[in-house]
Amino acid sequence: MPSSPRRITLKDLARELGVSTATISNAFNRPDQLSPKLREHILTEARRLGYSGPDAKARSLRTGRSRIIAVILAETLTYSLNDAVASELLAGIAEVLDAQGHTLLLLSGRQNTAVPGSSSIADGFIIYGLMPSLKLFADLPAERPLVAVDFSIEGHAVVHVDNEPASYAIARHALRTPPKRPAVVNLRLTEQPCNGRITADQALLSSDRTITRARLAGFQRAFVEAGIDPVTVPMWNVEENTFAVCEPVIADLLDLPDDQRPDLLLCMSDRIALTALTLAEQRGIRVPEELRITGFDGIAEGQYRAPRLTTVRQDSVEKGRLAARMILGLAPAESQLLHTRLVLGETCP
Amino acid sequence: MPSSPRRITLKDLARELGVSTATISNAFNRPDQLSPKLREHILTEARRLGYSGPDAKARSLRTGRSRIIAVILAETLTYSLNDAVASELLAGIAEVLDAQGHTLLLLSGRQNTAVPGSSSIADGFIIYGLMPSLKLFADLPAERPLVAVDFSIEGHAVVHVDNEPASYAIARHALRTPPKRPAVVNLRLTEQPCNGRITADQALLSSDRTITRARLAGFQRAFVEAGIDPVTVPMWNVEENTFAVCEPVIADLLDLPDDQRPDLLLCMSDRIALTALTLAEQRGIRVPEELRITGFDGIAEGQYRAPRLTTVRQDSVEKGRLAARMILGLAPAESQLLHTRLVLGETCP
DNA sequence: CTGAAAGCGCTTACAG
DNA sequence: CTGAAAGCGCTTACAG
């Protein structure tokens, strides 16, 4: 019995205890296949000899299942992990996976060099946000389940929210008090990167490329209904949903001369709206008296402050739970449209 | 050539192309082992036949390495993903792993039933925060690298920050303006769960159980130095670093009669401090005139607002990067103490 | 540069 | 309830 530094295997343990490998395997995986007494003996001895259960790599090869679900995020992991909406989604996914004895593998469609290699380990895939290229999908094992969140992939179930009606609803609410100078701050909506004012010659992404196009459509429907020609409403665009990237755009906008500065800002995300709120406070611009602001998402940070953000709440946690249930086969893999809720805060009463 | 629904394997591909399996494997893994021309042919045909590269499960079993690093979080995944400090840590870890072609598996030491089973797939482990039980470690493969973050495990490298000196520094700064009624709001520091005022008979966790004990020690050193007996400083405790859990505790504290309400709050986290700031604003208590507040962590949310939080900045992203480098063998597996930085905002000038 | 063969550590019908 | 055996899909010395 040479005590090699090598890790003990199921086979070693079987030999040691004088039983077959099947019995050891059953002790760990199918308690009903052997007497409780023998099972107890095996588990005790296993612990004593330093065997901590069947190796996951071998098991997954043998069974074809790893109990790992991969989430592929359109953005970098660094960005996604610090984004409240993506974090909520992940939390919802993790909640369900965990309860079902599965684990979460995080991949990024943006920077990741490991996707082609590592992805085949996962039992299923949840894809969040638009991928920079569709080539990625070609590398995913076609026979494994795949659910998309917040965008559509031909032939797969999608979980998304009612972006257009939600945007329409919040814009209609805001326009009930007629603004003098309404403006829209878009999130990554231009064909070419643009962090600032959108000029007339810039092409916008189509709605199959980004959900923010649907949000703009909702705003514009409300403008038309309120008798405002959408073409006359100035628009800004933000390339990334972070304070650092929003800040110069919002500063640019708030630093316009008083008679040009917008008095209503329809923002496509809470992050944009919160940035506007902070910069307005710093400049002594009173919210909502001189500037009304609306957001989108309903993240905690916008509600756990004073004044609270007027926004649209989308339940990203529930989006995550739903996607995870679909992947695990606990819910039918049918596209689901989640509804949102108008949240009236003090930034646009 | 029956086109089975089964996924094509390396072996199938070898047979199809009339070469050996070794050659196919080399085409994907060791380009230098075959002619570029043959390799190109193989890769092209592979794509045509729907073979997207060697199966990760089989590869990991064969090589013993999965290119997966597991992060085990002390809290639930739901909590951790929504906590700014944990998210920053994860972002730092992900950044390094990604650059090195590795991926991130998220596990929770708190709720996870899958840890025992799934953990053996990972090449290494990063453990964040104190585990509820040390039994967990017994199930981790002993021969794989393990790095702890923010707490110590016998025999393993640790990445942590200078909690005591940092807390001392910010308390000393705050006490430079003598407070009438200073108070401390602790984070999970009592032996028994306590969400509210800490009474004299309550035992506190020892410093090998929680980093917040070191933070309290730093505060108390500054109190003594300022001629204030720490025993006379009232303390509150918060069980979870979320707005929802902090809110009742802070409300309790702010709703004391004016002559008992603290005028200086040393908080052990930015989340606690931000909750205090929000509730103070809602009550019309002026910060910093009537109430000065300090935090700990330096999260973005505390700086991207007005007034900005006076706090201690710890670079959690760098903590994550460092831990990941150690796990991958890019940095020596030696314990590292990171330094923090005092950040003077407007909540305690 | 290529091929035949062993084996990574399991699970699972199947026969007893 | 237990045991012998096949095989999951690869990678890697090794011989040629």
XYZ file of C-alpha atoms (C1' of nucleotides) in Angstrom:
730
model
C 0.000 0.000 0.000
C 2.337 2.719 -1.190
C 0.802 6.019 -0.190
C 1.380 7.798 -3.457
C 0.924 11.555 -3.548
C -1.617 10.868 -6.286
C -5.210 11.418 -5.423
C -7.179 8.351 -4.456
C -9.702 7.143 -7.019
C -12.912 5.229 -6.849
C -11.073 2.170 -8.089
C -8.447 2.435 -5.341
C -11.170 2.706 -2.771
C -13.003 -0.330 -4.166
C -9.840 -2.397 -3.992
C -9.118 -1.163 -0.496
C -12.565 -2.062 0.780
C -12.851 -5.281 -1.186
C -15.974 -4.301 -3.087
C -16.602 -3.530 -6.731
C -16.358 -0.107 -8.254
C -20.065 -0.219 -9.033
C -20.829 -0.478 -5.343
C -18.722 2.539 -4.521
C -20.349 4.488 -7.292
C -23.765 3.465 -6.048
C -22.891 4.485 -2.513
C -22.398 8.017 -3.777
C -25.016 8.176 -6.507
C -27.768 5.648 -5.869
C -28.302 5.044 -2.179
C -31.177 2.677 -2.933
C -28.866 0.225 -4.685
C -27.123 -0.998 -1.551
C -27.758 -1.583 2.134
C -27.639 1.498 4.335
C -25.087 -0.258 6.476
C -22.690 -0.937 3.636
C -23.208 2.538 2.293
C -22.397 4.055 5.655
C -19.280 1.932 5.861
C -18.147 3.031 2.409
C -18.788 6.704 3.083
C -16.937 6.559 6.365
C -13.951 4.774 4.907
C -13.937 7.108 1.926
C -13.660 10.080 4.223
C -10.964 8.399 6.257
C -8.921 7.607 3.184
C -9.342 11.067 1.735
C -11.710 10.207 -1.089
C -14.114 13.083 -1.491
C -16.476 11.541 -4.003
C -16.460 10.751 -7.704
C -14.359 13.028 -9.847
C -16.529 15.545 -11.660
C -14.479 15.446 -14.842
C -14.805 11.697 -15.236
C -18.402 11.723 -14.222
C -19.303 14.388 -16.708
C -17.551 12.543 -19.516
C -19.270 9.337 -18.650
C -22.763 10.733 -18.150
C -22.533 13.478 -20.722
C -23.791 15.980 -18.173
C -21.748 18.345 -16.074
C -24.468 20.113 -14.081
C -22.857 23.314 -15.266
C -24.823 25.986 -17.112
C -22.887 28.648 -18.965
C -24.023 32.241 -19.098
C -22.541 34.082 -22.027
C -22.580 37.814 -21.545
C -22.403 40.173 -24.477
C -20.286 42.642 -22.564
C -17.008 42.008 -20.804
C -17.287 40.231 -17.483
C -15.816 43.262 -15.762
C -18.561 45.459 -17.081
C -21.356 42.955 -16.533
C -20.417 42.184 -12.951
C -20.543 45.849 -12.069
C -23.789 46.523 -13.882
C -26.805 46.324 -11.587
C -29.149 44.958 -14.235
C -26.790 42.197 -15.351
C -26.046 41.359 -11.710
C -29.723 40.987 -10.950
C -30.133 38.691 -13.923
C -27.203 36.575 -12.783
C -28.582 36.464 -9.267
C -31.872 35.125 -10.576
C -30.112 32.522 -12.674
C -27.857 31.502 -9.798
C -30.784 31.152 -7.448
C -32.491 28.552 -9.622
C -29.341 26.732 -10.642
C -28.238 26.457 -7.074
C -31.545 25.084 -5.909
C -31.277 22.446 -8.615
C -27.724 21.446 -7.784
C -26.244 23.143 -10.812
C -23.495 25.701 -11.025
C -22.841 28.777 -13.063
C -19.982 29.241 -15.491
C -19.443 32.819 -16.614
C -18.291 33.470 -20.149
C -17.985 36.650 -22.110
C -18.793 36.807 -25.787
C -16.753 39.941 -26.069
C -13.257 39.276 -24.908
C -13.215 35.622 -24.213
C -10.666 33.495 -25.949
C -11.721 30.474 -23.956
C -15.295 30.218 -25.183
C -14.612 27.803 -28.018
C -12.682 25.487 -25.762
C -14.604 25.657 -22.536
C -18.131 25.929 -23.720
C -18.528 22.267 -24.548
C -18.418 21.475 -20.870
C -21.751 23.159 -20.177
C -25.094 21.391 -20.308
C -26.842 24.484 -21.590
C -26.418 28.139 -22.425
C -28.053 31.379 -21.457
C -27.058 34.255 -23.690
C -27.562 37.782 -22.468
C -27.579 40.813 -24.693
C -26.536 41.152 -28.250
C -23.353 39.405 -29.259
C -20.808 41.302 -31.305
C -20.771 38.445 -33.768
C -22.999 35.529 -34.465
C -19.981 33.374 -35.239
C -19.887 32.530 -31.590
C -23.044 30.486 -31.848
C -21.538 28.293 -34.505
C -19.083 27.051 -31.902
C -21.720 26.181 -29.362
C -22.823 22.564 -29.327
C -25.993 22.588 -31.366
C -27.716 19.842 -29.426
C -27.622 21.610 -26.058
C -30.416 23.879 -24.917
C -29.960 27.587 -25.399
C -32.053 30.478 -24.148
C -31.579 34.084 -25.162
C -32.289 37.002 -22.860
C -33.129 40.478 -24.168
C -32.617 39.635 -27.827
C -33.764 37.056 -30.337
C -31.900 34.185 -31.878
C -33.568 32.333 -34.686
C -34.980 29.085 -33.443
C -34.445 29.607 -29.723
C -36.596 30.699 -26.834
C -36.218 34.278 -25.655
C -36.946 35.984 -22.359
C -37.492 39.694 -22.719
C -39.543 42.633 -21.509
C -42.089 44.927 -23.131
C -39.625 47.679 -23.965
C -41.806 49.676 -26.327
C -44.976 49.818 -24.209
C -42.942 50.489 -21.083
C -41.121 53.392 -22.685
C -44.349 54.694 -24.096
C -45.932 54.586 -20.655
C -43.200 56.483 -18.874
C -42.883 59.057 -21.643
C -46.637 59.596 -21.640
C -46.511 60.117 -17.893
C -43.693 62.635 -18.239
C -45.352 64.496 -21.099
C -48.535 64.975 -19.130
C -46.733 68.038 -17.769
C -45.779 69.710 -21.059
C -42.022 70.230 -21.190
C -40.452 73.258 -22.807
C -37.359 71.418 -24.008
C -37.626 67.622 -23.837
C -34.613 65.514 -24.723
C -33.752 61.845 -24.975
C -30.576 60.149 -23.819
C -30.102 56.884 -25.689
C -28.034 53.892 -24.760
C -25.787 52.586 -27.500
C -28.189 53.206 -30.273
C -26.088 54.651 -33.086
C -24.644 52.570 -35.885
C -21.283 54.247 -35.366
C -20.011 54.760 -31.807
C -21.115 58.157 -30.558
C -20.734 59.449 -27.049
C -22.564 62.754 -27.184
C -25.185 64.587 -29.205
C -26.678 62.628 -32.082
C -26.652 64.554 -35.341
C -29.195 64.149 -38.089
C -26.863 62.210 -40.366
C -26.196 59.406 -37.916
C -27.836 56.055 -38.570
C -29.460 54.236 -35.684
C -29.264 50.520 -35.052
C -32.297 48.534 -36.085
C -34.536 46.908 -33.515
C -33.208 43.441 -34.234
C -29.802 44.686 -33.164
C -30.659 46.389 -29.886
C -33.515 46.614 -27.429
C -32.948 50.330 -27.023
C -34.453 50.929 -30.448
C -37.766 49.683 -29.081
C -37.404 52.048 -26.143
C -36.923 54.963 -28.485
C -39.968 53.878 -30.453
C -42.010 54.001 -27.256
C -40.777 57.503 -26.434
C -41.551 58.695 -29.927
C -45.040 57.294 -29.925
C -45.719 59.314 -26.793
C -44.201 62.452 -28.338
C -46.442 62.161 -31.370
C -49.457 61.627 -29.177
C -48.543 64.737 -27.177
C -48.328 66.758 -30.368
C -44.538 66.963 -30.378
C -42.706 66.109 -33.563
C -40.047 63.559 -32.535
C -37.656 65.009 -35.082
C -37.538 68.224 -33.073
C -36.493 66.439 -29.882
C -32.723 66.513 -29.451
C -31.068 63.186 -28.692
C -27.844 62.270 -27.017
C -26.208 58.863 -27.022
C -24.124 57.073 -24.447
C -21.811 54.224 -25.400
C -21.642 52.421 -22.103
C -23.924 52.201 -19.121
C -21.404 53.459 -16.575
C -21.051 56.726 -14.701
C -17.644 57.359 -16.231
C -18.916 57.136 -19.793
C -22.214 58.899 -19.140
C -20.669 61.786 -17.274
C -19.191 63.796 -20.163
C -22.351 63.406 -22.217
C -24.602 64.554 -19.417
C -22.228 67.378 -18.490
C -22.294 68.556 -22.093
C -26.055 68.603 -22.002
C -26.478 70.261 -18.610
C -23.926 72.929 -19.415
C -25.968 74.299 -22.306
C -27.150 77.888 -21.819
C -30.213 78.059 -19.582
C -32.531 78.740 -22.484
C -31.319 75.670 -24.358
C -30.888 73.271 -21.489
C -33.502 70.515 -21.518
C -36.099 70.569 -18.763
C -37.085 66.939 -19.309
C -34.676 64.065 -19.819
C -36.012 60.711 -20.914
C -33.128 58.355 -20.197
C -32.882 54.787 -21.427
C -31.398 53.458 -18.231
C -31.313 54.239 -14.551
C -27.553 54.581 -14.710
C -27.903 57.416 -17.206
C -30.685 58.986 -15.166
C -28.710 58.721 -11.928
C -25.712 60.305 -13.565
C -27.925 63.154 -14.713
C -29.335 63.496 -11.224
C -25.904 63.625 -9.605
C -24.546 66.162 -12.081
C -27.664 68.277 -11.747
C -27.283 68.292 -7.965
C -23.652 69.282 -8.293
C -24.642 72.207 -10.506
C -27.462 73.315 -8.262
C -30.069 72.540 -10.908
C -33.227 71.691 -9.002
C -34.889 68.348 -9.711
C -37.736 68.154 -10.611
C -38.459 71.937 -10.628
C -35.938 72.877 -13.304
C -35.193 69.443 -14.666
C -37.333 66.343 -14.696
C -35.591 63.014 -15.210
C -36.861 59.510 -15.979
C -34.904 56.267 -16.057
C -35.395 52.663 -17.094
C -34.650 49.446 -15.186
C -35.720 50.159 -11.628
C -32.395 49.300 -10.007
C -32.127 49.534 -6.239
C -29.709 52.438 -6.320
C -32.347 54.628 -7.907
C -34.929 53.893 -5.218
C -32.721 53.880 -2.134
C -31.979 57.565 -2.338
C -33.699 60.901 -2.154
C -35.147 61.989 -4.534
C -36.104 58.600 -5.877
C -35.985 58.015 -9.584
C -39.112 57.930 -11.694
C -38.495 54.877 -13.804
C -39.736 51.635 -15.309
C -39.125 48.600 -13.193
C -38.144 45.455 -15.020
C -37.693 42.416 -12.879
C -34.293 41.221 -14.026
C -34.070 38.674 -11.244
C -37.238 37.066 -12.521
C -35.877 37.184 -16.063
C -32.900 35.208 -14.824
C -35.021 32.716 -12.933
C -37.174 32.129 -15.966
C -34.240 31.607 -18.311
C -32.651 29.179 -15.858
C -35.865 27.208 -15.474
C -36.149 26.898 -19.227
C -32.603 25.672 -19.565
C -33.120 23.071 -16.881
C -36.371 21.940 -18.447
C -38.422 23.096 -15.460
C -40.366 25.456 -17.695
C -41.308 24.996 -21.334
C -38.754 26.520 -23.663
C -41.169 29.050 -25.066
C -40.423 32.713 -25.491
C -41.680 34.808 -22.622
C -42.450 38.487 -22.503
C -42.257 39.918 -19.004
C -44.192 42.985 -18.061
C -42.780 46.068 -16.469
C -44.184 48.534 -13.996
C -44.105 52.308 -13.931
C -42.427 53.543 -10.741
C -43.200 57.114 -9.794
C -40.370 58.699 -7.867
C -39.656 62.336 -7.168
C -37.475 63.036 -10.193
C -40.541 63.258 -12.415
C -43.675 63.244 -10.298
C -22.380 7.221 -43.637
C -25.489 7.287 -41.484
C -25.974 10.839 -40.310
C -26.780 10.053 -36.706
C -28.217 12.807 -34.525
C -25.273 12.164 -32.216
C -22.593 14.747 -32.096
C -19.540 14.082 -34.226
C -16.407 13.135 -32.334
C -12.732 13.488 -32.996
C -12.617 9.817 -33.866
C -15.413 10.156 -36.414
C -13.617 13.037 -37.988
C -10.348 11.082 -38.165
C -12.067 8.188 -39.888
C -13.840 10.539 -42.249
C -10.623 12.269 -43.265
C -8.495 9.128 -43.273
C -5.993 10.362 -40.700
C -5.275 9.274 -37.152
C -6.948 10.718 -34.115
C -3.587 12.040 -32.959
C -3.365 14.186 -36.045
C -6.794 15.680 -35.475
C -5.927 16.363 -31.879
C -2.680 17.996 -32.935
C -4.472 20.139 -35.488
C -6.437 21.689 -32.637
C -3.855 21.641 -29.864
C -0.356 21.586 -31.300
C -0.149 23.367 -34.632
C 3.601 22.740 -34.799
C 3.099 18.983 -34.982
C 1.725 18.924 -38.501
C 1.990 20.792 -41.782
C 0.045 24.013 -42.017
C -1.593 22.686 -45.135
C -2.887 19.532 -43.477
C -3.948 21.479 -40.460
C -5.905 23.887 -42.607
C -7.575 21.003 -44.360
C -8.550 19.390 -41.086
C -9.917 22.606 -39.595
C -11.922 23.332 -42.719
C -13.383 19.866 -42.888
C -14.089 19.905 -39.163
C -16.138 23.028 -39.556
C -17.929 21.628 -42.567
C -18.834 18.442 -40.712
C -19.959 20.311 -37.623
C -17.086 19.377 -35.340
C -16.377 22.343 -33.121
C -13.204 21.100 -31.475
C -12.274 18.564 -28.831
C -14.870 17.991 -26.158
C -13.971 19.833 -22.992
C -15.186 17.076 -20.697
C -13.001 14.434 -22.284
C -10.083 16.767 -22.581
C -10.240 17.729 -18.948
C -10.408 14.124 -17.837
C -7.456 13.196 -19.990
C -5.245 16.148 -19.149
C -6.399 16.587 -15.582
C -6.972 20.285 -16.191
C -10.214 22.042 -17.006
C -9.074 25.660 -17.309
C -11.853 26.438 -14.872
C -11.221 28.269 -11.610
C -13.909 28.154 -8.957
C -14.699 31.118 -6.766
C -16.418 30.083 -3.576
C -18.332 32.908 -1.987
C -19.185 32.874 1.683
C -22.531 34.525 1.079
C -25.281 33.388 -1.241
C -24.674 34.069 -4.904
C -27.710 36.329 -4.969
C -26.264 38.502 -2.254
C -22.719 38.483 -3.615
C -23.716 39.386 -7.144
C -25.565 42.427 -5.904
C -22.852 43.545 -3.526
C -20.537 46.123 -5.068
C -17.435 44.957 -3.223
C -17.893 41.294 -4.146
C -18.686 42.288 -7.724
C -15.481 44.266 -7.977
C -13.528 41.319 -6.668
C -15.155 39.021 -9.192
C -14.460 41.506 -11.964
C -10.767 41.515 -11.076
C -10.656 37.743 -10.984
C -12.525 37.446 -14.275
C -10.215 39.914 -15.958
C -7.128 37.837 -15.258
C -8.740 34.475 -15.878
C -10.108 35.632 -19.161
C -6.770 36.958 -20.337
C -5.276 33.579 -19.540
C -7.921 31.553 -21.316
C -9.560 30.367 -18.132
C -13.157 30.630 -17.042
C -14.931 31.347 -13.810
C -17.224 28.954 -11.979
C -19.301 30.528 -9.232
C -20.046 28.539 -6.117
C -21.556 29.525 -2.833
C -20.356 28.093 0.431
C -23.610 29.057 2.042
C -26.431 27.478 0.164
C -24.772 25.326 -2.372
C -25.619 21.679 -2.447
C -23.530 21.181 -5.533
C -20.168 22.159 -4.107
C -19.072 18.684 -3.134
C -19.936 17.316 -6.544
C -18.904 20.092 -8.853
C -15.841 21.406 -7.167
C -13.559 18.647 -8.357
C -13.836 19.989 -11.866
C -11.954 23.190 -11.040
C -8.190 23.561 -11.348
C -8.043 25.875 -8.364
C -10.106 27.721 -5.797
C -10.468 31.274 -4.623
C -12.398 31.565 -1.384
C -13.929 34.888 -0.455
C -15.061 35.804 3.006
C -15.507 33.605 5.975
C -17.221 30.281 5.431
C -20.000 29.222 7.762
C -18.207 25.945 8.259
C -14.747 24.703 7.623
C -16.107 21.318 6.657
C -16.366 22.632 3.159
C -12.627 22.661 2.780
C -12.403 19.005 3.594
C -14.290 18.293 0.394
C -12.010 20.357 -1.782
C -9.299 18.441 -3.555
C -6.275 18.958 -1.334
C -3.753 18.951 -4.139
C -5.249 21.912 -6.032
C -4.180 25.470 -5.344
C -6.343 27.548 -3.047
C -6.182 31.217 -2.235
C -8.221 32.932 0.455
C -9.433 36.506 0.210
C -10.255 38.598 3.275
C -9.689 35.823 5.800
C -7.015 33.313 6.681
C -6.912 29.581 6.153
C -4.132 27.650 7.765
C -1.513 26.782 5.218
C -2.825 28.860 2.319
C -1.994 32.217 0.831
C -4.290 35.106 1.700
C -5.043 38.388 -0.008
C -6.363 41.003 2.334
C -6.286 44.698 3.220
C -5.024 46.678 6.192
C -8.365 46.899 7.968
C -7.142 48.105 11.331
C -4.856 50.919 10.151
C -7.410 52.005 7.576
C -10.172 52.226 10.151
C -7.856 54.007 12.533
C -6.990 56.547 9.860
C -10.556 57.421 8.951
C -11.668 57.553 12.590
C -8.745 59.798 13.460
C -9.708 62.083 10.603
C -13.322 62.195 11.776
C -12.391 62.794 15.414
C -10.242 65.773 14.510
C -13.524 67.668 14.734
C -14.653 66.576 18.198
C -18.099 64.967 18.008
C -20.699 65.379 20.716
C -22.213 61.936 20.265
C -20.101 59.589 18.145
C -21.455 56.163 17.278
C -20.308 53.087 15.393
C -22.348 50.954 13.030
C -20.813 47.503 12.790
C -21.220 44.901 10.103
C -22.046 41.418 11.342
C -19.864 41.572 14.383
C -21.938 40.024 17.126
C -21.674 36.401 18.115
C -25.465 36.122 18.058
C -27.358 37.718 15.168
C -28.316 41.264 16.093
C -29.844 43.818 13.804
C -29.924 46.922 15.956
C -28.292 48.420 19.020
C -25.580 46.307 20.612
C -26.049 45.897 24.337
C -23.244 45.445 26.838
C -23.880 41.753 27.336
C -23.443 40.795 23.696
C -20.267 38.971 22.730
C -18.439 40.076 19.602
C -16.844 37.771 17.078
C -13.097 37.388 17.360
C -10.786 38.758 14.726
C -10.051 35.351 13.269
C -13.739 35.055 12.503
C -14.379 38.370 10.813
C -12.459 41.264 9.335
C -14.881 43.727 10.872
C -13.363 43.090 14.286
C -10.139 44.630 12.998
C -12.109 47.596 11.740
C -13.612 48.119 15.161
C -10.154 47.873 16.728
C -8.988 50.682 14.441
C -11.934 52.878 15.401
C -11.323 52.220 19.079
C -7.636 53.038 18.893
C -8.571 56.412 17.453
C -11.196 56.969 20.158
C -8.664 56.293 22.888
C -6.175 58.599 21.231
C -8.828 61.324 21.092
C -9.519 60.899 24.784
C -12.835 59.135 24.325
C -13.462 55.936 26.242
C -14.615 53.394 23.598
C -16.972 51.840 26.112
C -19.009 55.048 26.120
C -19.503 54.993 22.360
C -22.803 53.358 21.429
C -22.679 50.695 18.774
C -25.231 49.323 16.390
C -24.916 46.170 14.335
C -26.188 45.272 10.904
C -26.573 41.661 9.826
C -26.341 42.107 6.091
C -24.768 44.673 3.862
C -27.947 45.630 2.016
C -30.193 48.658 2.125
C -33.166 46.573 3.192
C -31.401 45.180 6.242
C -29.582 48.387 7.166
C -32.662 50.567 6.902
C -34.467 49.663 10.147
C -31.249 49.892 12.139
C -30.358 53.292 10.772
C -33.932 54.522 11.132
C -33.901 53.449 14.762
C -30.728 55.410 15.305
C -31.746 58.566 13.441
C -35.129 58.678 15.113
C -33.611 59.093 18.574
C -34.476 62.392 20.268
C -32.312 65.236 19.002
C -30.218 65.305 22.157
C -29.409 61.611 21.863
C -29.052 61.291 18.122
C -25.431 60.703 17.090
C -23.692 63.507 15.234
C -20.942 61.246 13.910
C -21.466 57.809 12.422
C -18.471 55.600 11.780
C -19.845 52.918 9.460
C -18.066 49.721 8.554
C -19.181 49.754 4.959
C -20.227 52.197 2.296
C -23.582 50.476 2.025
C -24.302 51.257 5.661
C -23.061 54.810 5.237
C -25.123 55.355 2.092
C -28.211 54.059 3.821
C -27.569 56.503 6.642
C -27.092 59.294 4.138
C -30.335 58.537 2.338
C -32.364 58.272 5.515
C -30.824 61.462 6.864
C -31.767 63.280 3.655
C -35.293 61.973 3.894
C -35.551 63.284 7.449
C -34.069 66.649 6.609
C -31.031 66.027 8.804
C -28.230 68.040 7.253
C -25.015 66.210 6.340
C -22.367 67.042 7.436
C -23.647 69.960 9.560
C -25.828 67.920 11.906
C -24.536 64.480 11.096
C -21.156 63.419 9.800
C -20.881 59.986 8.183
C -17.938 57.836 7.160
C -17.932 54.599 5.194
C -15.562 51.834 4.244
C -14.883 50.272 0.818
C -14.882 53.169 -1.614
C -17.548 51.785 -3.933
C -18.496 53.813 -6.986
C -21.991 54.547 -5.758
C -20.578 56.521 -2.850
C -18.465 58.720 -5.069
C -20.817 59.264 -7.989
C -23.270 61.289 -5.983
C -23.522 64.552 -4.088
C -22.447 64.746 -1.315
C -19.713 62.207 -1.850
C -18.928 59.764 0.898
C -15.886 60.161 3.115
C -14.544 56.649 3.147
C -11.617 54.258 2.868
C -10.950 52.994 -0.595
C -9.917 49.382 -0.895
C -9.101 48.193 -4.367
C -11.220 45.075 -4.581
C -10.577 44.699 -8.281
C -6.866 44.489 -7.586
C -7.536 42.016 -4.799
C -9.276 39.829 -7.330
C -6.528 40.185 -9.894
C -3.921 39.238 -7.349
C -5.796 36.180 -6.143
C -6.324 35.027 -9.726
C -2.657 35.479 -10.582
C -1.669 33.411 -7.576
C -4.049 30.625 -8.500
C -2.713 30.538 -12.051
C 0.861 30.545 -10.828
C 1.555 33.957 -12.373
C 2.398 35.355 -8.960
C 3.993 33.567 -6.031
C 1.415 32.101 -3.671
C 2.442 34.304 -0.780
C 0.038 36.218 1.397
C -0.395 39.800 0.315
C -1.590 42.777 2.298
C -3.020 45.525 0.115
C -3.060 49.083 1.269
C -6.069 51.332 1.356
C -6.505 55.032 0.833
C -8.467 57.623 2.762
C -11.011 59.336 0.505
C -12.308 62.662 1.746
C -15.810 63.367 0.523
C -18.368 65.842 1.760
C -20.085 63.614 4.304
C -17.229 64.151 6.752
C -14.920 66.835 5.478
C 5.218 14.333 -39.799
C 1.862 10.159 -38.765
C -0.420 5.981 -36.563
C -1.612 2.373 -33.062
C -2.590 1.999 -28.419
C -3.050 2.973 -23.582
C -5.582 5.051 -20.163
C -7.646 9.472 -17.592
C -11.923 8.010 -13.616
C -15.937 7.237 -13.776
C -21.307 5.027 -14.633
C -24.309 1.697 -16.159
C -26.722 -2.034 -18.161
C -26.289 -6.768 -17.384
C -25.740 -11.241 -15.378
C -25.698 -13.514 -11.192
C -27.616 -6.577 -3.387
C -22.908 -7.239 -5.977
C -19.234 -7.877 -9.719
C -17.038 -7.915 -14.382
C -16.738 -5.253 -18.312
C -17.544 -1.783 -21.750
C -16.887 2.691 -23.093
C -17.669 8.095 -22.591
C -13.911 11.333 -26.032
C -10.058 12.668 -25.676
C -4.220 13.319 -25.321
C 0.205 11.662 -25.338
C 4.419 9.186 -25.262
C 6.235 6.080 -28.473
C 7.644 3.770 -32.598
C 8.076 4.409 -37.272
